[in-house]
Amino acid sequence: MPTLVMKFGGTSVANLDRIARASKRVAVEVAKGYDVIVIVSAMSGKTNELVGWVNETSPLYDAREYDAIVSSGENVTAGLMALRLQEMDIPARSWQGWQVPLVTNSAHSSARIEEIPTDNINAKFGEGMKVAVVAGFQGISPEGRITTLGRGGSDTTAVAFAAAFDAERCDIYTDVDGVYTTDPRITDKARKLDKIAFEEMLELASLGAKVLQTRSVELAMRYKVRLRVLSSFEEPSDDAGTLVCDEEEIMEQNAVAGVAYSRDEAKMTLISVADRPGIAAAIFGPLAEAGVNVDMIVQNISEEGRTDMTFSCPTDQVARAEKAMADAMASGEINYHELVTDNGVAKVSVVGIGMRSHAGVAAKMFASLQAEGINIKVITTSEIKISVLIDRKYMELAVQALHDAFELEKAA
């Protein structure tokens, strides 16, 4: 039988009624002849509750016990869905990560998947089981301890199972009905995409789109797993949602597929740094060691052996970055006149594989921002992305202007 992977997020299994609704969707696919692997998250809010209990009990907690506790929410959902499916006369069984076993490394709370043997589940399919309900987000370390994959890890679990079992498709059920050209809360012209390339989805996910976890998209792209994002609250249909697929599956493509934004960005500039070989390593090495996620980097023209170095990072990492630079200065690794921080910026990006074959995307982007009186502070580009830093107060206006400029409300 062909295999299908279906993943249900926390809002889709938030209570018994929603678990019943999700189970009906599974039943539809079973009726089509699929062996179904269902990946479930914990009920909405449950993981936060468990994390809160851990922090209240032991602020400097043992990460192994943290994983044992926070992984329990998925076990409850998996068991309840298996029971619901059995009540519908569908042969189903729940599986915890260690029972598969989903083998990970030993990095508790942020483990990486190393192997998913298919023998145990396939044997049960051969004995007549139609649905394996697997607890997402969790695995087992080489030492035999429960591990978790980090927040949002159930998406990664689903894609990894789809790759391991050579599934026909991986359907991600969530509280939105697909991937949009931008956030519909910012512009009502936002259009749901029928298809989007892996590379575009990866950029949008990394730039702030919350539809899919970045790691899951990376995994899907590597193993060519066709993903479909769709709502668990709408009636099922064959053309529902958005298909995330290989570029070759998309016939015609607009120059820009979507506009993404990240609200909580900071711009930091080291004024008058010595311009010498190794200075970039001396700056960004300590930032990396401090766990600062540096994004945009711009170096000014050198003048009399000195230069300015600008970079962006999330606002909640500014204090860490400032301390790293102060420590590097004190140790003599770097020397600068002043560190200037601007906490009032946002990043706005246009993304599209069509940029490879369409000229003038940057010019149109900059002209549309100019027309709205929006000043650009920093620019970075890649083959399929252009990002700018602007004053945060203009972020929504910029998103709307760019969406209009590239006519994203129209299909290709």
GROMACS .gro file of C-alpha atoms in nm:
model
  412
    1MET     CA    1   0.000   0.000   0.000
    2PRO     CA    2   0.121   0.357  -0.063
    3THR     CA    3   0.213   0.548   0.251
    4LEU     CA    4   0.093   0.894   0.348
    5VAL     CA    5   0.223   1.101   0.640
    6MET     CA    6  -0.021   1.340   0.810
    7LYS     CA    7   0.092   1.582   1.082
    8PHE     CA    8  -0.150   1.760   1.316
    9GLY     CA    9  -0.027   2.062   1.514
   10GLY     CA   10  -0.133   2.164   1.863
   11THR     CA   11  -0.435   2.372   1.759
   12SER     CA   12  -0.560   2.083   1.542
   13VAL     CA   13  -0.566   1.847   1.843
   14ALA     CA   14  -0.641   2.104   2.114
   15ASN     CA   15  -0.932   1.908   2.264
   16LEU     CA   16  -1.127   1.584   2.218
   17ASP     CA   17  -1.358   1.736   1.957
   18ARG     CA   18  -1.064   1.845   1.744
   19ILE     CA   19  -0.894   1.507   1.784
   20ALA     CA   20  -1.218   1.350   1.659
   21ARG     CA   21  -1.221   1.591   1.364
   22ALA     CA   22  -0.859   1.512   1.280
   23SER     CA   23  -0.937   1.139   1.304
   24LYS     CA   24  -1.211   1.180   1.042
   25ARG     CA   25  -0.953   1.330   0.806
   26VAL     CA   26  -0.728   1.031   0.865
   27ALA     CA   27  -1.021   0.801   0.791
   28VAL     CA   28  -1.071   0.970   0.453
   29GLU     CA   29  -0.713   0.886   0.353
   30VAL     CA   30  -0.739   0.529   0.484
   31ALA     CA   31  -1.049   0.486   0.267
   32LYS     CA   32  -0.839   0.588  -0.036
   33GLY     CA   33  -0.611   0.291   0.028
   34TYR     CA   34  -0.320   0.452   0.213
   35ASP     CA   35  -0.128   0.316   0.505
   36VAL     CA   36  -0.114   0.631   0.716
   37ILE     CA   37   0.151   0.752   0.959
   38VAL     CA   38   0.006   1.031   1.173
   39ILE     CA   39   0.246   1.261   1.360
   40VAL     CA   40   0.083   1.451   1.645
   41SER     CA   41   0.185   1.746   1.860
   42ALA     CA   42   0.080   1.799   2.220
   43MET     CA   43  -0.258   1.961   2.275
   44SER     CA   44  -0.239   2.338   2.233
   45GLY     CA   45  -0.078   2.502   2.538
   46LYS     CA   46   0.023   2.173   2.702
   47THR     CA   47   0.396   2.196   2.620
   48ASN     CA   48   0.412   2.551   2.758
   49GLU     CA   49   0.246   2.426   3.076
   50LEU     CA   50   0.498   2.142   3.110
   51VAL     CA   51   0.792   2.376   3.048
   52GLY     CA   52   0.652   2.609   3.315
   53TRP     CA   53   0.637   2.325   3.565
   54VAL     CA   54   0.998   2.232   3.489
   55ASN     CA   55   1.120   2.590   3.539
   56GLU     CA   56   0.922   2.629   3.860
   57THR     CA   57   1.058   2.304   4.002
   58SER     CA   58   1.420   2.340   3.889
   59PRO     CA   59   1.538   2.663   3.722
   60LEU     CA   60   1.877   2.500   3.650
   61TYR     CA   61   1.715   2.178   3.534
   62ASP     CA   62   1.875   1.855   3.413
   63ALA     CA   63   1.810   1.855   3.035
   64ARG     CA   64   1.745   1.479   3.036
   65GLU     CA   65   1.460   1.518   3.282
   66TYR     CA   66   1.333   1.823   3.090
   67ASP     CA   67   1.297   1.603   2.781
   68ALA     CA   68   1.125   1.327   2.978
   69ILE     CA   69   0.867   1.575   3.104
   70VAL     CA   70   0.795   1.795   2.802
   71SER     CA   71   0.771   1.498   2.563
   72SER     CA   72   0.478   1.356   2.759
   73GLY     CA   73   0.222   1.587   2.598
   74GLU     CA   74   0.262   1.417   2.260
   75ASN     CA   75   0.216   1.073   2.420
   76VAL     CA   76  -0.129   1.174   2.547
   77THR     CA   77  -0.239   1.302   2.205
   78ALA     CA   78  -0.112   0.991   2.025
   79GLY     CA   79  -0.297   0.758   2.260
   80LEU     CA   80  -0.621   0.954   2.240
   81MET     CA   81  -0.615   0.965   1.860
   82ALA     CA   82  -0.543   0.592   1.838
   83LEU     CA   83  -0.842   0.526   2.065
   84ARG     CA   84  -1.064   0.753   1.857
   85LEU     CA   85  -0.964   0.574   1.536
   86GLN     CA   86  -1.027   0.236   1.697
   87GLU     CA   87  -1.377   0.359   1.791
   88MET     CA   88  -1.423   0.425   1.417
   89ASP     CA   89  -1.324   0.061   1.342
   90ILE     CA   90  -0.989   0.166   1.194
   91PRO     CA   91  -0.696  -0.051   1.311
   92ALA     CA   92  -0.466   0.203   1.476
   93ARG     CA   93  -0.185   0.196   1.730
   94SER     CA   94   0.004   0.474   1.908
   95TRP     CA   95   0.384   0.485   1.896
   96GLN     CA   96   0.625   0.677   2.117
   97GLY     CA   97   0.960   0.780   1.974
   98TRP     CA   98   1.154   0.501   2.150
   99GLN     CA   99   0.916   0.235   2.015
  100VAL     CA  100   0.980   0.316   1.649
  101PRO     CA  101   1.270   0.376   1.739
  102LEU     CA  102   1.344   0.729   1.619
  103VAL     CA  103   1.717   0.747   1.695
  104THR     CA  104   1.873   1.087   1.769
  105ASN     CA  105   2.202   1.219   1.899
  106SER     CA  106   2.239   1.308   2.268
  107ALA     CA  107   2.176   1.684   2.240
  108HIS     CA  108   1.884   1.699   2.481
  109SER     CA  109   1.611   1.956   2.399
  110SER     CA  110   1.763   2.016   2.053
  111ALA     CA  111   1.841   1.665   1.930
  112ARG     CA  112   1.907   1.582   1.566
  113ILE     CA  113   1.754   1.277   1.400
  114GLU     CA  114   2.009   1.012   1.302
  115GLU     CA  115   1.795   0.717   1.193
  116ILE     CA  116   1.434   0.600   1.159
  117PRO     CA  117   1.423   0.223   1.105
  118THR     CA  118   1.105   0.122   0.922
  119ASP     CA  119   1.091  -0.245   1.023
  120ASN     CA  120   0.869  -0.221   1.333
  121ILE     CA  121   0.596  -0.004   1.183
  122ASN     CA  122   0.603  -0.182   0.845
  123ALA     CA  123   0.566  -0.516   1.023
  124LYS     CA  124   0.251  -0.389   1.193
  125PHE     CA  125   0.118  -0.255   0.861
  126GLY     CA  126   0.175  -0.606   0.724
  127GLU     CA  127  -0.032  -0.749   1.010
  128GLY     CA  128  -0.329  -0.525   0.928
  129MET     CA  129  -0.263  -0.199   1.114
  130LYS     CA  130  -0.381   0.091   0.895
  131VAL     CA  131  -0.270   0.390   1.103
  132ALA     CA  132   0.042   0.442   1.313
  133VAL     CA  133  -0.011   0.744   1.540
  134VAL     CA  134   0.339   0.862   1.630
  135ALA     CA  135   0.420   1.110   1.906
  136GLY     CA  136   0.605   1.393   1.734
  137PHE     CA  137   0.899   1.596   1.865
  138GLN     CA  138   1.062   1.304   2.048
  139GLY     CA  139   1.318   1.032   2.000
  140ILE     CA  140   1.572   0.821   2.187
  141SER     CA  141   1.942   0.882   2.238
  142PRO     CA  142   2.219   0.621   2.200
  143GLU     CA  143   2.217   0.604   2.583
  144GLY     CA  144   1.850   0.503   2.582
  145ARG     CA  145   1.717   0.836   2.714
  146ILE     CA  146   1.416   1.023   2.574
  147THR     CA  147   1.520   1.324   2.365
  148THR     CA  148   1.327   1.611   2.208
  149LEU     CA  149   1.395   1.793   1.882
  150GLY     CA  150   1.330   2.152   1.991
  151ARG     CA  151   1.015   2.361   1.963
  152GLY     CA  152   0.828   2.297   1.639
  153GLY     CA  153   1.003   1.960   1.613
  154SER     CA  154   0.688   1.771   1.513
  155ASP     CA  155   0.715   1.922   1.163
  156THR     CA  156   1.066   1.781   1.141
  157THR     CA  157   0.944   1.444   1.271
  158ALA     CA  158   0.677   1.432   0.999
  159VAL     CA  159   0.916   1.511   0.714
  160ALA     CA  160   1.174   1.263   0.845
  161PHE     CA  161   0.910   0.986   0.853
  162ALA     CA  162   0.797   1.075   0.501
  163ALA     CA  163   1.157   1.044   0.380
  164ALA     CA  164   1.224   0.720   0.570
  165PHE     CA  165   0.904   0.549   0.452
  166ASP     CA  166   0.920   0.694   0.098
  167ALA     CA  167   0.575   0.844   0.150
  168GLU     CA  168   0.377   0.976  -0.143
  169ARG     CA  169   0.330   1.309   0.040
  170CYS     CA  170   0.351   1.471   0.382
  171ASP     CA  171   0.043   1.673   0.478
  172ILE     CA  172   0.095   1.934   0.751
  173TYR     CA  173  -0.238   2.027   0.911
  174THR     CA  174  -0.239   2.357   1.097
  175ASP     CA  175  -0.463   2.654   1.174
  176VAL     CA  176  -0.397   2.828   0.840
  177ASP     CA  177  -0.515   2.708   0.501
  178GLY     CA  178  -0.182   2.736   0.320
  179VAL     CA  179   0.116   2.958   0.244
  180TYR     CA  180   0.032   3.316   0.146
  181THR     CA  181   0.219   3.576  -0.057
  182THR     CA  182   0.249   3.769   0.270
  183ASP     CA  183   0.080   3.793   0.608
  184PRO     CA  184  -0.297   3.836   0.544
  185ARG     CA  185  -0.317   4.036   0.866
  186ILE     CA  186  -0.109   4.310   0.702
  187THR     CA  187  -0.277   4.321   0.361
  188ASP     CA  188  -0.608   4.173   0.257
  189LYS     CA  189  -0.465   4.136  -0.095
  190ALA     CA  190  -0.247   3.846   0.023
  191ARG     CA  191  -0.309   3.542  -0.198
  192LYS     CA  192  -0.282   3.176  -0.108
  193LEU     CA  193  -0.022   3.002  -0.323
  194ASP     CA  194  -0.114   2.674  -0.489
  195LYS     CA  195   0.254   2.574  -0.509
  196ILE     CA  196   0.582   2.708  -0.375
  197ALA     CA  197   0.936   2.582  -0.431
  198PHE     CA  198   1.138   2.435  -0.145
  199GLU     CA  199   1.398   2.713  -0.171
  200GLU     CA  200   1.133   2.986  -0.150
  201MET     CA  201   0.963   2.823   0.147
  202LEU     CA  202   1.298   2.783   0.321
  203GLU     CA  203   1.374   3.153   0.277
  204LEU     CA  204   1.026   3.258   0.392
  205ALA     CA  205   1.046   3.029   0.696
  206SER     CA  206   1.389   3.161   0.794
  207LEU     CA  207   1.273   3.520   0.744
  208GLY     CA  208   0.987   3.497   0.987
  209ALA     CA  209   0.698   3.314   0.818
  210LYS     CA  210   0.564   3.086   1.093
  211VAL     CA  211   0.384   2.830   0.875
  212LEU     CA  212   0.661   2.568   0.876
  213GLN     CA  213   0.966   2.510   1.093
  214THR     CA  214   1.289   2.589   0.902
  215ARG     CA  215   1.450   2.253   0.983
  216SER     CA  216   1.153   2.064   0.839
  217VAL     CA  217   1.178   2.253   0.508
  218GLU     CA  218   1.554   2.189   0.490
  219LEU     CA  219   1.488   1.817   0.539
  220ALA     CA  220   1.208   1.814   0.281
  221MET     CA  221   1.431   1.985   0.023
  222ARG     CA  222   1.719   1.744   0.085
  223TYR     CA  223   1.504   1.432   0.047
  224LYS     CA  224   1.254   1.573  -0.209
  225VAL     CA  225   0.957   1.517   0.024
  226ARG     CA  226   0.647   1.681  -0.122
  227LEU     CA  227   0.483   1.883   0.157
  228ARG     CA  228   0.128   2.008   0.163
  229VAL     CA  229   0.025   2.276   0.414
  230LEU     CA  230  -0.349   2.289   0.479
  231SER     CA  231  -0.607   2.378   0.741
  232SER     CA  232  -0.755   2.119   0.973
  233PHE     CA  233  -1.063   2.341   1.007
  234GLU     CA  234  -1.177   2.334   0.643
  235GLU     CA  235  -1.343   2.058   0.447
  236PRO     CA  236  -1.082   1.832   0.282
  237SER     CA  237  -1.029   1.840  -0.094
  238ASP     CA  238  -0.758   1.719  -0.331
  239ASP     CA  239  -0.650   2.074  -0.425
  240ALA     CA  240  -0.663   2.226  -0.074
  241GLY     CA  241  -0.369   2.405   0.083
  242THR     CA  242  -0.028   2.483  -0.063
  243LEU     CA  243   0.208   2.224  -0.209
  244VAL     CA  244   0.576   2.278  -0.122
  245CYS     CA  245   0.764   2.097  -0.395
  246ASP     CA  246   1.062   2.085  -0.627
  247GLU     CA  247   1.111   2.380  -0.859
  248GLU     CA  248   1.055   2.157  -1.163
  249GLU     CA  249   0.692   2.098  -1.059
  250ILE     CA  250   0.609   2.468  -1.100
  251MET     CA  251   0.541   2.561  -1.462
  252GLU     CA  252   0.539   2.942  -1.446
  253GLN     CA  253   0.668   3.154  -1.165
  254ASN     CA  254   0.636   3.522  -1.079
  255ALA     CA  255   0.964   3.704  -1.022
  256VAL     CA  256   0.863   3.734  -0.655
  257ALA     CA  257   0.668   3.465  -0.470
  258GLY     CA  258   0.622   3.643  -0.140
  259VAL     CA  259   0.708   3.926   0.097
  260ALA     CA  260   0.836   3.832   0.444
  261TYR     CA  261   0.917   4.045   0.744
  262SER     CA  262   1.084   4.023   1.082
  263ARG     CA  263   0.972   4.286   1.330
  264ASP     CA  264   1.220   4.248   1.617
  265GLU     CA  265   1.553   4.331   1.457
  266ALA     CA  266   1.839   4.549   1.579
  267LYS     CA  267   2.115   4.720   1.382
  268MET     CA  268   2.454   4.738   1.550
  269THR     CA  269   2.753   4.934   1.417
  270LEU     CA  270   3.112   4.923   1.537
  271ILE     CA  271   3.253   5.268   1.463
  272SER     CA  272   3.615   5.298   1.354
  273VAL     CA  273   3.748   4.944   1.364
  274ALA     CA  274   4.101   4.869   1.247
  275ASP     CA  275   4.082   4.757   0.882
  276ARG     CA  276   4.321   4.462   0.878
  277PRO     CA  277   4.321   4.096   0.773
  278GLY     CA  278   4.126   3.889   1.025
  279ILE     CA  279   3.920   4.174   1.170
  280ALA     CA  280   3.590   4.015   1.060
  281ALA     CA  281   3.685   3.689   1.232
  282ALA     CA  282   3.785   3.883   1.545
  283ILE     CA  283   3.440   4.045   1.553
  284PHE     CA  284   3.209   3.763   1.450
  285GLY     CA  285   3.394   3.483   1.630
  286PRO     CA  286   3.308   3.620   1.977
  287LEU     CA  287   2.951   3.693   1.861
  288ALA     CA  288   2.911   3.332   1.750
  289GLU     CA  289   3.054   3.202   2.077
  290ALA     CA  290   2.803   3.421   2.263
  291GLY     CA  291   2.517   3.265   2.067
  292VAL     CA  292   2.429   3.581   1.871
  293ASN     CA  293   2.250   3.510   1.543
  294VAL     CA  294   2.406   3.764   1.310
  295ASP     CA  295   2.218   3.824   0.986
  296MET     CA  296   2.303   4.120   0.762
  297ILE     CA  297   2.665   4.237   0.752
  298VAL     CA  298   2.792   4.554   0.584
  299GLN     CA  299   3.146   4.694   0.594
  300ASN     CA  300   3.210   5.055   0.496
  301ILE     CA  301   3.495   5.176   0.278
  302SER     CA  302   3.822   5.195   0.467
  303GLU     CA  303   3.963   5.539   0.542
  304GLU     CA  304   4.307   5.587   0.695
  305GLY     CA  305   4.316   5.223   0.802
  306ARG     CA  306   3.984   5.237   0.989
  307THR     CA  307   3.639   5.116   0.887
  308ASP     CA  308   3.285   5.076   1.024
  309MET     CA  309   3.125   4.732   1.055
  310THR     CA  310   2.744   4.703   1.069
  311PHE     CA  311   2.542   4.389   1.142
  312SER     CA  312   2.189   4.299   1.243
  313CYS     CA  313   2.063   4.055   1.505
  314PRO     CA  314   1.740   3.985   1.698
  315THR     CA  315   1.659   4.251   1.957
  316ASP     CA  316   1.662   3.997   2.241
  317GLN     CA  317   2.029   3.923   2.165
  318VAL     CA  318   2.153   4.283   2.175
  319ALA     CA  319   2.275   4.268   2.537
  320ARG     CA  320   2.465   3.949   2.461
  321ALA     CA  321   2.623   4.110   2.153
  322GLU     CA  322   2.721   4.423   2.344
  323LYS     CA  323   2.889   4.215   2.616
  324ALA     CA  324   3.073   4.002   2.357
  325MET     CA  325   3.211   4.314   2.188
  326ALA     CA  326   3.305   4.477   2.518
  327ASP     CA  327   3.490   4.160   2.626
  328ALA     CA  328   3.670   4.140   2.289
  329MET     CA  329   3.772   4.503   2.328
  330ALA     CA  330   3.897   4.445   2.684
  331SER     CA  331   4.103   4.143   2.575
  332GLY     CA  332   4.264   4.340   2.292
  333GLU     CA  333   4.116   4.125   2.012
  334ILE     CA  334   3.948   4.429   1.856
  335ASN     CA  335   3.960   4.805   1.899
  336TYR     CA  336   3.673   5.035   1.810
  337HIS     CA  337   3.565   5.388   1.892
  338GLU     CA  338   3.199   5.324   1.970
  339LEU     CA  339   2.924   5.060   1.940
  340VAL     CA  340   2.599   5.218   1.817
  341THR     CA  341   2.277   5.017   1.854
  342ASP     CA  342   1.945   5.088   1.682
  343ASN     CA  343   1.667   4.875   1.832
  344GLY     CA  344   1.394   5.032   1.618
  345VAL     CA  345   1.439   4.852   1.286
  346ALA     CA  346   1.261   4.575   1.097
  347LYS     CA  347   1.368   4.350   0.813
  348VAL     CA  348   1.152   4.325   0.501
  349SER     CA  349   1.237   4.077   0.224
  350VAL     CA  350   1.112   3.976  -0.119
  351VAL     CA  351   1.167   3.612  -0.214
  352GLY     CA  352   1.131   3.429  -0.544
  353ILE     CA  353   1.312   3.173  -0.761
  354GLY     CA  354   1.186   3.381  -1.054
  355MET     CA  355   1.454   3.640  -0.968
  356ARG     CA  356   1.704   3.416  -1.147
  357SER     CA  357   1.541   3.492  -1.480
  358HIS     CA  358   1.381   3.834  -1.418
  359ALA     CA  359   1.592   4.151  -1.421
  360GLY     CA  360   1.503   4.467  -1.233
  361VAL     CA  361   1.360   4.317  -0.913
  362ALA     CA  362   1.593   4.519  -0.689
  363ALA     CA  363   1.524   4.841  -0.881
  364LYS     CA  364   1.148   4.794  -0.850
  365MET     CA  365   1.177   4.713  -0.480
  366PHE     CA  366   1.385   5.021  -0.402
  367ALA     CA  367   1.168   5.249  -0.616
  368SER     CA  368   0.848   5.133  -0.442
  369LEU     CA  369   1.002   5.202  -0.100
  370GLN     CA  370   1.125   5.541  -0.217
  371ALA     CA  371   0.775   5.629  -0.337
  372GLU     CA  372   0.648   5.574   0.018
  373GLY     CA  373   0.930   5.781   0.170
  374ILE     CA  374   1.090   5.480   0.335
  375ASN     CA  375   1.466   5.502   0.387
  376ILE     CA  376   1.676   5.186   0.352
  377LYS     CA  377   1.944   5.139   0.619
  378VAL     CA  378   2.102   4.809   0.510
  379ILE     CA  379   2.064   4.588   0.200
  380THR     CA  380   2.159   4.223   0.150
  381THR     CA  381   2.089   3.998  -0.148
  382SER     CA  382   2.110   3.637  -0.250
  383GLU     CA  383   2.014   3.457  -0.569
  384ILE     CA  384   1.644   3.442  -0.474
  385LYS     CA  385   1.611   3.703  -0.197
  386ILE     CA  386   1.654   4.076  -0.134
  387SER     CA  387   1.632   4.199   0.226
  388VAL     CA  388   1.637   4.553   0.362
  389LEU     CA  389   1.648   4.701   0.710
  390ILE     CA  390   1.411   4.994   0.760
  391ASP     CA  391   1.262   5.186   1.051
  392ARG     CA  392   1.016   4.954   1.226
  393LYS     CA  393   0.733   5.208   1.213
  394TYR     CA  394   0.728   5.172   0.833
  395MET     CA  395   0.728   4.791   0.827
  396GLU     CA  396   0.361   4.730   0.745
  397LEU     CA  397   0.359   5.010   0.489
  398ALA     CA  398   0.666   4.856   0.322
  399VAL     CA  399   0.508   4.510   0.308
  400GLN     CA  400   0.190   4.651   0.151
  401ALA     CA  401   0.386   4.864  -0.099
  402LEU     CA  402   0.601   4.573  -0.213
  403HIS     CA  403   0.302   4.339  -0.239
  404ASP     CA  404   0.134   4.596  -0.465
  405ALA     CA  405   0.448   4.673  -0.666
  406PHE     CA  406   0.502   4.309  -0.762
  407GLU     CA  407   0.126   4.248  -0.809
  408LEU     CA  408   0.138   3.941  -0.588
  409GLU     CA  409  -0.240   3.928  -0.571
  410LYS     CA  410  -0.224   3.796  -0.930
  411ALA     CA  411  -0.121   3.439  -1.016
  412ALA     CA  412   0.161   3.380  -1.264
   0.00000   0.00000   0.00000
